[in-house]
PDB file of C-alpha atoms in Angstrom:
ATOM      1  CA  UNK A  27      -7.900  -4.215 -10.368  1.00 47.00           C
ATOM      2  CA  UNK A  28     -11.694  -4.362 -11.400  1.00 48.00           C
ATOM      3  CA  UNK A  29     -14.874  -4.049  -9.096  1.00 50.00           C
ATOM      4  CA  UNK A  30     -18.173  -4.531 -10.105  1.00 50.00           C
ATOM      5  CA  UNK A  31     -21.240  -3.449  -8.611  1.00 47.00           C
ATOM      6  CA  UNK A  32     -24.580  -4.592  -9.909  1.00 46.00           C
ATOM      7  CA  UNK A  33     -26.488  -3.967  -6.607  1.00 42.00           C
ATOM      8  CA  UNK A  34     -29.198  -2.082  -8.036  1.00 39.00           C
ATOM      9  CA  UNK A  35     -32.889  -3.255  -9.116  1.00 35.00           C
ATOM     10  CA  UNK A  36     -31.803  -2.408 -12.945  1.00 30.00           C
ATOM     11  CA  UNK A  37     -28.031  -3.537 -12.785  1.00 32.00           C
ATOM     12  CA  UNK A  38     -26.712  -0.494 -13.450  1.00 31.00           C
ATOM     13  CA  UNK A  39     -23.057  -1.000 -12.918  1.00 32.00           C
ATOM     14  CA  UNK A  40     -19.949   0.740 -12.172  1.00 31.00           C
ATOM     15  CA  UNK A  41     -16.543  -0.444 -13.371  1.00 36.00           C
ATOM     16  CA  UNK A  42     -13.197   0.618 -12.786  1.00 38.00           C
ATOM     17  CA  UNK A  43     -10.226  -0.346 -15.575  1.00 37.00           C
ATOM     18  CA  UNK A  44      -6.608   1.018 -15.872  1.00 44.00           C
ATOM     19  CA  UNK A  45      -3.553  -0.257 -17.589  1.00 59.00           C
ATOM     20  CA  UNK A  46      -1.708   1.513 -14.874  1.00 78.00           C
ATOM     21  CA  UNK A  47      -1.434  -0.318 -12.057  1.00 86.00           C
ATOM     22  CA  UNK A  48      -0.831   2.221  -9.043  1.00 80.00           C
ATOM     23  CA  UNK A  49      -3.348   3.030  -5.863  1.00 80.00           C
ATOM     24  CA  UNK A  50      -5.674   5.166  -7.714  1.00 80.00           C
ATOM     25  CA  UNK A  51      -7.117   1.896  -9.385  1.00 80.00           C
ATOM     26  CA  UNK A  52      -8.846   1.779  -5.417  1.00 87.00           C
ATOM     27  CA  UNK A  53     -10.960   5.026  -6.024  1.00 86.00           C
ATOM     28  CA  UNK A  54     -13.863   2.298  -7.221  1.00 84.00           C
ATOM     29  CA  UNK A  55     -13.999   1.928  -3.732  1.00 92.00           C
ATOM     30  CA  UNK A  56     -16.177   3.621  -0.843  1.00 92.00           C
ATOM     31  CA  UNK A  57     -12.968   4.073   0.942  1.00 91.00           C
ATOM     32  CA  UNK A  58      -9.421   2.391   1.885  1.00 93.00           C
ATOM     33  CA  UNK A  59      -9.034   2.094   5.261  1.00 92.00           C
ATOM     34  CA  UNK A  60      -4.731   2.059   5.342  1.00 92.00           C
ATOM     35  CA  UNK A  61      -3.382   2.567   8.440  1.00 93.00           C
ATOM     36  CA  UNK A  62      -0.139   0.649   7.322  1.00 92.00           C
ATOM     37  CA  UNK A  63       1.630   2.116   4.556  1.00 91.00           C
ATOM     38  CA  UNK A  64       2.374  -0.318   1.758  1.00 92.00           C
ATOM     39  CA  UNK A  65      -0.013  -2.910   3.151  1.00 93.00           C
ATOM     40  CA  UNK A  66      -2.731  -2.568  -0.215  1.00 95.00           C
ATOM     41  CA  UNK A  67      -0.665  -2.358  -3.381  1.00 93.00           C
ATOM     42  CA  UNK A  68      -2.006  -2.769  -6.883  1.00 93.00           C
ATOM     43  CA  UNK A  69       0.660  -4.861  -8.757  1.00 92.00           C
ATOM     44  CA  UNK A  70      -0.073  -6.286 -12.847  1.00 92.00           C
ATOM     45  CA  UNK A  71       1.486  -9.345 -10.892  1.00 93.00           C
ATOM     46  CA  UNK A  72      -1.844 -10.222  -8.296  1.00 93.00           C
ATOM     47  CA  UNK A  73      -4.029  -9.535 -11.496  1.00 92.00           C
ATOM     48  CA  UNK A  74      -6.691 -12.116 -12.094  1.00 92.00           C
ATOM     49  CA  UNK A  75      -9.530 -13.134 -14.845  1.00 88.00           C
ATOM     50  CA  UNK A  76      -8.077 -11.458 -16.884  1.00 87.00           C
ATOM     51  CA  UNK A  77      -7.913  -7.961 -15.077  1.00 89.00           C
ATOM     52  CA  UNK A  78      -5.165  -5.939 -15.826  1.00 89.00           C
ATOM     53  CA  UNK A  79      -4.480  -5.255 -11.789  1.00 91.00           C
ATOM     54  CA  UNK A  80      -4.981  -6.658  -8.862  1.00 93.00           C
ATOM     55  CA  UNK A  81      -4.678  -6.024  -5.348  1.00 94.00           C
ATOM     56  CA  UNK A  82      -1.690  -7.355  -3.062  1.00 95.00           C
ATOM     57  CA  UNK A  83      -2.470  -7.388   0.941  1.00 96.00           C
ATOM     58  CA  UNK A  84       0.040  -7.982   3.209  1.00 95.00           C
ATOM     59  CA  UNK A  85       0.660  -7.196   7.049  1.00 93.00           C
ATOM     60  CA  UNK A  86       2.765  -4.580   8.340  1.00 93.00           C
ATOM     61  CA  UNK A  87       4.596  -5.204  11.723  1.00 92.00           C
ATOM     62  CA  UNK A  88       2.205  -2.853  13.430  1.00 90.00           C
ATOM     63  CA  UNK A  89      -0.233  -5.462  12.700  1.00 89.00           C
ATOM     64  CA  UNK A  90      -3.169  -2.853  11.291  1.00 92.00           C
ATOM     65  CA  UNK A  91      -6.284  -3.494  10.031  1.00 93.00           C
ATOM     66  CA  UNK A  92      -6.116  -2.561   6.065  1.00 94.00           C
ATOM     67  CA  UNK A  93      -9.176  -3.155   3.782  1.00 95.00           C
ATOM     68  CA  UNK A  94     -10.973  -1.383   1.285  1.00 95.00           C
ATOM     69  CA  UNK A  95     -14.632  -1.124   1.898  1.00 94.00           C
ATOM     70  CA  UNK A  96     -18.142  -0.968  -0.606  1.00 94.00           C
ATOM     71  CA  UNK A  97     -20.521   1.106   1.000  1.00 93.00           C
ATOM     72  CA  UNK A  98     -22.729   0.789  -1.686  1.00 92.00           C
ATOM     73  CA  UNK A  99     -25.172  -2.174  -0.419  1.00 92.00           C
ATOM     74  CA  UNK A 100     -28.485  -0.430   1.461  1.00 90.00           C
ATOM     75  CA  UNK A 101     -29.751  -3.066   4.231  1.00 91.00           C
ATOM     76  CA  UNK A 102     -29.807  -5.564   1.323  1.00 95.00           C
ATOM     77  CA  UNK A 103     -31.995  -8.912   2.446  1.00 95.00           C
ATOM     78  CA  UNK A 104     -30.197 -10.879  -0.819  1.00 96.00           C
ATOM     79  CA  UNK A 105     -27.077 -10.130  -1.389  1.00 97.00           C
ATOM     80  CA  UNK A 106     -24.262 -11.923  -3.638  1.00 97.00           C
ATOM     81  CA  UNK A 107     -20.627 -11.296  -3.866  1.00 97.00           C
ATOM     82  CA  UNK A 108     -17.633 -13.193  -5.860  1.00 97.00           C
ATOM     83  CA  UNK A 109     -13.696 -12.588  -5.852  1.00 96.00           C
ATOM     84  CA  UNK A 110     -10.277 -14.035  -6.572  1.00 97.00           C
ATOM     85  CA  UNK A 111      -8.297 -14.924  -4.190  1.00 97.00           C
ATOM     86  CA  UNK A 112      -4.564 -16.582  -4.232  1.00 97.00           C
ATOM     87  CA  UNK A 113      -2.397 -17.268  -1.389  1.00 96.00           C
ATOM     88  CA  UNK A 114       0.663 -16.726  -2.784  1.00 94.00           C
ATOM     89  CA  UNK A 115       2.898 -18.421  -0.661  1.00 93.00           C
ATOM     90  CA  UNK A 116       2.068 -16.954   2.206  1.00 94.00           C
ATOM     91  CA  UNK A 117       3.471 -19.096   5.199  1.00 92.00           C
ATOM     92  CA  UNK A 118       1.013 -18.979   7.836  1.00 92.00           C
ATOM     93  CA  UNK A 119       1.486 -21.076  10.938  1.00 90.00           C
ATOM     94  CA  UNK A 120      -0.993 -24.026  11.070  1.00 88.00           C
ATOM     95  CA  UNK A 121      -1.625 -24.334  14.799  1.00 86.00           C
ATOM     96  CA  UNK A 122      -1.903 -21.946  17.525  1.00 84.00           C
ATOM     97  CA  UNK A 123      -3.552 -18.448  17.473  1.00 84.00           C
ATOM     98  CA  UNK A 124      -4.017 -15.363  15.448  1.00 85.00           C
ATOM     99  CA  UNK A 125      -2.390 -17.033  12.328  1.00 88.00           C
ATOM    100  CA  UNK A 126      -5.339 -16.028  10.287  1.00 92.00           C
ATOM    101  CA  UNK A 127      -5.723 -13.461   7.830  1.00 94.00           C
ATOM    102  CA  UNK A 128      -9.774 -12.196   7.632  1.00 96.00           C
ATOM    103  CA  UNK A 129     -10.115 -11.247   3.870  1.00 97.00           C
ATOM    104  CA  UNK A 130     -13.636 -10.550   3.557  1.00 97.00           C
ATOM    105  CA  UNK A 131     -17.005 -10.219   5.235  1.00 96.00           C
ATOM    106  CA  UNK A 132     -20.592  -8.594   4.126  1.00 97.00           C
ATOM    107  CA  UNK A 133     -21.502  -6.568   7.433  1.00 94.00           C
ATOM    108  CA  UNK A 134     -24.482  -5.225   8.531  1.00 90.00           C
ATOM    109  CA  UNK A 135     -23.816  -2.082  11.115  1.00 82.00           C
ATOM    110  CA  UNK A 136     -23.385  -2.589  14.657  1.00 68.00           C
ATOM    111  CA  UNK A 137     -25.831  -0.397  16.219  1.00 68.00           C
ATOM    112  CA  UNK A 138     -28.083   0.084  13.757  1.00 69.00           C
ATOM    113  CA  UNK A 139     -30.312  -2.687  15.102  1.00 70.00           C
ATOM    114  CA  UNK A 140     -31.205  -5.545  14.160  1.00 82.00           C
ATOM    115  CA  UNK A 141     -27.521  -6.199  13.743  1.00 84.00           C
ATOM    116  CA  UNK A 142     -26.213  -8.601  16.770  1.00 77.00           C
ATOM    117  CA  UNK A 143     -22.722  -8.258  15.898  1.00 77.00           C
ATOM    118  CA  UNK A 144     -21.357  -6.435  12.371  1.00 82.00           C
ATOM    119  CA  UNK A 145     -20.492 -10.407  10.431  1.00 90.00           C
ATOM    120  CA  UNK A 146     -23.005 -11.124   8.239  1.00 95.00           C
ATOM    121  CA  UNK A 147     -20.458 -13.742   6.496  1.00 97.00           C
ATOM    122  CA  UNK A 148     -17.038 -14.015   7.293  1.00 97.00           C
ATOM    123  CA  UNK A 149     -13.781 -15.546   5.234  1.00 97.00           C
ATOM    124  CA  UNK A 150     -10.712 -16.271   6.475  1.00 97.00           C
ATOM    125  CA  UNK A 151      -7.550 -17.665   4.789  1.00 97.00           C
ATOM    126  CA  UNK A 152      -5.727 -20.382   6.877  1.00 95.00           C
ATOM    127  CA  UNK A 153      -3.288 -23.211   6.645  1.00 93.00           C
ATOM    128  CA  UNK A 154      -3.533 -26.558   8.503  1.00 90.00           C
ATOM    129  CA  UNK A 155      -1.254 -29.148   8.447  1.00 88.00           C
ATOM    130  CA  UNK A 156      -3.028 -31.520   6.508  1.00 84.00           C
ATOM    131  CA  UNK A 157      -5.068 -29.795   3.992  1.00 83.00           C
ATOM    132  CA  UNK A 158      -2.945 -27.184   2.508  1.00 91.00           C
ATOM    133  CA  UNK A 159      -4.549 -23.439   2.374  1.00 94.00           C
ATOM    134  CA  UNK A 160      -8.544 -23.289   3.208  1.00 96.00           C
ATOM    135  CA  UNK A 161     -11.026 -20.998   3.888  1.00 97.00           C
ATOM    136  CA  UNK A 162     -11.817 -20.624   7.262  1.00 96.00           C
ATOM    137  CA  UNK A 163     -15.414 -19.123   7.350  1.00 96.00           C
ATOM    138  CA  UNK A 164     -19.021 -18.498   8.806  1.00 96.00           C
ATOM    139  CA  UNK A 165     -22.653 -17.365   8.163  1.00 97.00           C
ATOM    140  CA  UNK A 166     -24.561 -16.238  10.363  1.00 95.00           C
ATOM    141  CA  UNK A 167     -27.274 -18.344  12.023  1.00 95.00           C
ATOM    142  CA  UNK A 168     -29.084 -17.824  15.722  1.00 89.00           C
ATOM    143  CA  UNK A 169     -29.892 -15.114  17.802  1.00 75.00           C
ATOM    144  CA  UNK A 170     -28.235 -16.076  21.073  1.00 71.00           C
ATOM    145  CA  UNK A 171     -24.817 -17.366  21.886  1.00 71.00           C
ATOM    146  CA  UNK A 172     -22.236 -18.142  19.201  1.00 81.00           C
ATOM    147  CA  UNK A 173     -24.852 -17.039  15.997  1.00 89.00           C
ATOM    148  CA  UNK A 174     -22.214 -18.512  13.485  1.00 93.00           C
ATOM    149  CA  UNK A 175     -23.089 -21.601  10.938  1.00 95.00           C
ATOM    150  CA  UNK A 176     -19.439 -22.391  10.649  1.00 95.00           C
ATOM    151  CA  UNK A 177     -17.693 -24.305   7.510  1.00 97.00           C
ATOM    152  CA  UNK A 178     -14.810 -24.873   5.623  1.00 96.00           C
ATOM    153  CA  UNK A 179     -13.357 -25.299   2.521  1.00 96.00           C
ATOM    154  CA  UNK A 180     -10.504 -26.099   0.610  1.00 95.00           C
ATOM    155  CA  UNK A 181      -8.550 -24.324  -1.726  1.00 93.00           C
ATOM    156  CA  UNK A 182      -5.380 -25.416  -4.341  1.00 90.00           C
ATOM    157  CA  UNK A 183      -2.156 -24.783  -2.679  1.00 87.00           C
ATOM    158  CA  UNK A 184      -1.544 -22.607  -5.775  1.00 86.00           C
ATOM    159  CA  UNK A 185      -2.749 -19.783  -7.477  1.00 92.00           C
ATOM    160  CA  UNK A 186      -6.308 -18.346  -8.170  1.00 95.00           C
ATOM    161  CA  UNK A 187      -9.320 -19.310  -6.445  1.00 96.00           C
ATOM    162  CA  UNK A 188     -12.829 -17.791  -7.381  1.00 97.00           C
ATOM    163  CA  UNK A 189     -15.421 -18.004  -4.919  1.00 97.00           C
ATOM    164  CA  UNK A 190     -18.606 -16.736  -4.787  1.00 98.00           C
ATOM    165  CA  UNK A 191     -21.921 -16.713  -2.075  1.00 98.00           C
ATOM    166  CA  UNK A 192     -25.499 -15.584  -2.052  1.00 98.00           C
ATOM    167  CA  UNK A 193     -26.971 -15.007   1.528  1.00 97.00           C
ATOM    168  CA  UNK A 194     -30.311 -14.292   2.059  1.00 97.00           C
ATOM    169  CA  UNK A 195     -31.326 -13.024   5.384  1.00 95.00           C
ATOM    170  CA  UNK A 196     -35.543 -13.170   4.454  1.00 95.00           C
ATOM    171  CA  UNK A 197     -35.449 -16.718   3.946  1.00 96.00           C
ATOM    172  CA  UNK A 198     -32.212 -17.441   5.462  1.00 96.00           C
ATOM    173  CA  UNK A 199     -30.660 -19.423   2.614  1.00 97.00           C
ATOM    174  CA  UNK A 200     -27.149 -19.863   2.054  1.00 98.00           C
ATOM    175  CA  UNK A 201     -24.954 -21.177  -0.728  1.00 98.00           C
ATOM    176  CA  UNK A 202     -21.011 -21.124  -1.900  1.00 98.00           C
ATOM    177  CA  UNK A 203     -18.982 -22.090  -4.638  1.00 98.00           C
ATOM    178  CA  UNK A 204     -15.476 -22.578  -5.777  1.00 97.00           C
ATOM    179  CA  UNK A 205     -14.658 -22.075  -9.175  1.00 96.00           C
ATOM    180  CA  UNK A 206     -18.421 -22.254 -11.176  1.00 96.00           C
ATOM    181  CA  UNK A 207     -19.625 -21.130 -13.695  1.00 94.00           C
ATOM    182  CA  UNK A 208     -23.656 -21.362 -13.307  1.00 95.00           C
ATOM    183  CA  UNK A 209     -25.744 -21.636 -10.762  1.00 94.00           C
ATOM    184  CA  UNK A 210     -26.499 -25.128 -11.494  1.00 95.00           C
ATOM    185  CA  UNK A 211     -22.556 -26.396 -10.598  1.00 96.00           C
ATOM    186  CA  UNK A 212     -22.226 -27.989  -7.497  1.00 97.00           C
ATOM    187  CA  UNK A 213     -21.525 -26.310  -4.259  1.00 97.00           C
ATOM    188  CA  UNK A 214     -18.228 -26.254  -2.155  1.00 97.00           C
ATOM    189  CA  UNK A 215     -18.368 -29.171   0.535  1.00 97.00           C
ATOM    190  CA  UNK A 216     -17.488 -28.584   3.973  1.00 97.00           C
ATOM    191  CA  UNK A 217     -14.426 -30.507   4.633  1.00 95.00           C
ATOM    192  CA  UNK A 218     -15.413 -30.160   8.056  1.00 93.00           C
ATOM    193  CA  UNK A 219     -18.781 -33.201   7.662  1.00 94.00           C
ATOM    194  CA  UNK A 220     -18.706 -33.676   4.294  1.00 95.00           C
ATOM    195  CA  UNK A 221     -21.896 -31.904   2.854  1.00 97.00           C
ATOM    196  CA  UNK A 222     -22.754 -29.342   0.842  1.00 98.00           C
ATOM    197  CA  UNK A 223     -22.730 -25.885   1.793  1.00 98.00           C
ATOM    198  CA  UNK A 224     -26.342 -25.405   0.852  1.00 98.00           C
ATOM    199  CA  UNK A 225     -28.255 -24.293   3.565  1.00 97.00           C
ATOM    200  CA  UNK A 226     -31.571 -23.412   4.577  1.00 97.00           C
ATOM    201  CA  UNK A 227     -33.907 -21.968   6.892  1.00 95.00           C
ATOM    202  CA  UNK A 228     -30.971 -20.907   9.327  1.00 96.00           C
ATOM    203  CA  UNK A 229     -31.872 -18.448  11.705  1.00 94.00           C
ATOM    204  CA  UNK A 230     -30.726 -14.606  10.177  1.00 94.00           C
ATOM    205  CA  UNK A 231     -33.358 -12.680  12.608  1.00 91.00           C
ATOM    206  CA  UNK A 232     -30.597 -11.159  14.520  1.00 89.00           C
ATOM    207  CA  UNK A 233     -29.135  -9.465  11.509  1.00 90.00           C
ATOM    208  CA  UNK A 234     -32.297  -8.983   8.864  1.00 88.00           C
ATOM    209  CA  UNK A 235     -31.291  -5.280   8.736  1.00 90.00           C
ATOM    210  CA  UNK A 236     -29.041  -6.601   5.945  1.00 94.00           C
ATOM    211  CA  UNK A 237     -26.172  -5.846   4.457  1.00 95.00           C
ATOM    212  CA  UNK A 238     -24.848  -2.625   4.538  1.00 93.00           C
ATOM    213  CA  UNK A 239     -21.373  -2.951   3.565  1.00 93.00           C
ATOM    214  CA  UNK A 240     -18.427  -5.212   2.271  1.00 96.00           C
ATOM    215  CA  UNK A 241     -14.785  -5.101   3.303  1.00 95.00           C
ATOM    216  CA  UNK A 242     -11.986  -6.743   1.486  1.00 96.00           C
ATOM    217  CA  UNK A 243      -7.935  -6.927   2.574  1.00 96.00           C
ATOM    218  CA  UNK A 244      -6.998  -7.843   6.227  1.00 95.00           C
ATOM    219  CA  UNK A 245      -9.734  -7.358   8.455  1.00 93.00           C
ATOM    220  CA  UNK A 246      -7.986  -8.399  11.776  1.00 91.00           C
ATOM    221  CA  UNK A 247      -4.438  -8.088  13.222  1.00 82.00           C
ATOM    222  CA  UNK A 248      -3.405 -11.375  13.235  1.00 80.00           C
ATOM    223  CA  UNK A 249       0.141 -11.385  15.287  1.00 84.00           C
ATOM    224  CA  UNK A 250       2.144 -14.499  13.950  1.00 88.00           C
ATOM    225  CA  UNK A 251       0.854 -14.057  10.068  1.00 90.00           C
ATOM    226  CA  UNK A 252       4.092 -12.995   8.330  1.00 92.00           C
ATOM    227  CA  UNK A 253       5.293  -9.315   7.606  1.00 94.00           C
ATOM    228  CA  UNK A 254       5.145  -8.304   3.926  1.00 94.00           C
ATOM    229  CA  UNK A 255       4.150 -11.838   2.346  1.00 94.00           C
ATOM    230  CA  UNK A 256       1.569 -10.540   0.021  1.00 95.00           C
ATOM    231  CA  UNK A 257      -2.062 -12.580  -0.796  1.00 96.00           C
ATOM    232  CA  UNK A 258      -3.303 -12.099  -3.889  1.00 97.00           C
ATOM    233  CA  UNK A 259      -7.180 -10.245  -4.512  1.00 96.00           C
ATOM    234  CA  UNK A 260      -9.077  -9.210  -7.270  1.00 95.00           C
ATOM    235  CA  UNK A 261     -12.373  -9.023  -9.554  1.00 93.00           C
ATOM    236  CA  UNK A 262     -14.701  -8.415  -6.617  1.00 94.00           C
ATOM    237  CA  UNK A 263     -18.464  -8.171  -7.655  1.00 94.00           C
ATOM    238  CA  UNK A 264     -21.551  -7.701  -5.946  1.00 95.00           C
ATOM    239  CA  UNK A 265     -25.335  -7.927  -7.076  1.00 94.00           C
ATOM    240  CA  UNK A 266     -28.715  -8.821  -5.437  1.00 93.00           C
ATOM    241  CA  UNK A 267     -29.733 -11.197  -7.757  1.00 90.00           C
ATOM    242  CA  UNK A 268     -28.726 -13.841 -10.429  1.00 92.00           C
ATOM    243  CA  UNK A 269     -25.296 -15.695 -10.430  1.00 93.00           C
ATOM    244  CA  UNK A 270     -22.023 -13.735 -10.732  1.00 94.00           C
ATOM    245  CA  UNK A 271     -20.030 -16.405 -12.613  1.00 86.00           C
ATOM    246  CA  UNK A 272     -16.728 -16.413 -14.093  1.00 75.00           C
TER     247      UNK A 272
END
């Protein structure tokens, strides 16, 4: 498993390889939160881009929250991030409630104001009936009530995904992509309308502390996802400016 973080004004970045794929490739991290045992495993099978490692998440039937957390981003206003991801199988119901798996959000910290609630962006992995595996997700956008610019997207029923995101709470402009290589490739639609996830001027006052922290894994306990079905994550990277790419 590899993690990247170029989240300082000269780049200066900090990388983590290892042939041997075991837990300590997750000391890269700020900290694994692992309440389940077994839940994060790093496995030369959920490797992707050509890592050697990569991290398998699965739920546990306590149903747990178990991420690994960057604590490196300091109330960034622009903030980029990028990973695999690849369902693997994973036979989540496509109707009814807590059948989602939350796999990653940039947070700013409840409490340390202004921070209306700790999602700065949100991504979850579903399954619906008609469109396969997507990713069920949200920005934030609006001070009162709901404060989410919901959209989705969809993802090949099969193996590796890379997506990436900027955010940036100043201005509050918003972009994501599936699978690009440059900044200039076009955006992910939302299969919800139709457009373009390229956003602007939404409404990030409520959380222009900025972001403070990234989590990646299962973020929620969702009660009808499957025990021990594995999704696949890797090659995480963060950085406040310029495109990640693949």
């Amino acid at each position: 498993m590899k993690k990247i973080f170029l989240i300082v004004a000269m780049f200066a970045s900090f990388q983590v390889f290892s042939q041997v794929c075991d837990d300590t490739n997750l000391s890269a991290w700020s900290g694994t939160i692992e309440p389940d045992a077994g839940a994060l495993t790093v496995t030369a099978g959920s490797a992707m881009g050509g890592t050697a490692c990569g991290l398998e998440v699965a739920a546990k039937a306590d149903r747990n929250k178990n991420f690994v957390q960057d604590l490196n981003p300091t109330d960034e206003q622009s903030y980029r991030a990028a990973f695999y991801i690849d369902p693997n199988g994973i036979a989540l119901p496509t109707s009814g409630f807590n059948r989602k798996v939350k796999v990653h959000m940039s947070q700013c910290i409840a409490g340390r104001p202004p921070c209306l609630f700790n999602g700065i962006v949100q991504i979850k992995l579903a399954a619906t009936a008609g469109e396969g595996y997507v990713l069920d997700n949200f920005v934030v956008d609006g001070a009162v009530g709901d404060g989410k610019k919901r959209f989705r997207v969809d993802i090949p029923d099969t193996g590796a995904t890379r997506i990436e995101y900027m955010v940036n709470l100043t201005t509050g402009d918003f972009k994501f992509w599936v699978n690009a290589t440059s900044e200039s490739d076009p955006v992910a639609n939302n299969v919800v309308d139709g457009q373009p996830i390229d956003y602007s001027g939404l409404d990030m006052s409520s959380h222009s502390g900025g972001v403070n922290r990234a989590r990646l894994g299962f973020m929620n306990s969702p009660a009808n996802v499957p025990v021990d079905s594995p999704v696949y994550l890797d090659e995480f990277e963060s950085r406040r400016q310029t495109f990640i790419g693949m």
